[in-house]
Amino acid sequence: QLQLVESGGGLVQPGGSLRLSCSASGFTLNYYAIGWFRQAPGKEREGVSCISSSGAATNYADSVKGRFTASRDNAKNTVYLQMNSLNPEDTAVYYCAKSVYSYCSSYVSTNFGSWGQGTQVTVSS
């Protein structure tokens, strides 16, 4: 069965860092761009970042630009999201998703065909 599994979430203090991982089972990630999304209670899902299939191109939402960095290790079938300088507004469930394309287009859900179950990130003092 095709699966994406996020890990690395948890509770951190403001200003802290977390590194999220997104690992694939049942298929190979290296042909596809991977998006990161988040959803806080009562809010709509928000596109956070995207990384192209090769890792050569990335993009970020304005709210996280300069603080978050996406990377990937295709040999390990894993994509990462390094999150630094976290603030309480970053609190959300974070999801990774496989794009239907090799490149990053937009964050509309129709561009992403497989989703993980999400991992909770809580930033609080």
Phi, psi and omega in degrees: 000137180287129181216145165242135183232121175269148175210167176104356178288172180164194180257126178225157176278155175307138185090350181279183184227152171219152173239115178269147176239148177228112184244144183254143171233136176090352175204167182259132183279343195291349177270353194233143165293149179236131177255150171247134180231163173215154178216121175264155179305132179079002181240158177285156176296139186236132172288132184252312186201160174214146177228134182291168185302323180275346187085000184287334183234138175224157169216163189216148170295149181303328183292340182241355184301133182088347180247326182253146178223123175267144176210172179208153175233094185295332177296332178262001180056042187222142175240146184236154170227107176275124184242115180244164178050047184292145177230166184302333178292347176276354180297124183182170165273128182256135182236146165252154183212143179272124175287154172282353181244166175274348183241163179273122181252276176220172184268010179298142188296334180292345177275358185231121189260344180223139183229146172278179183275346179095153175225136185280131172242123179236125180244112185203147174262000000 
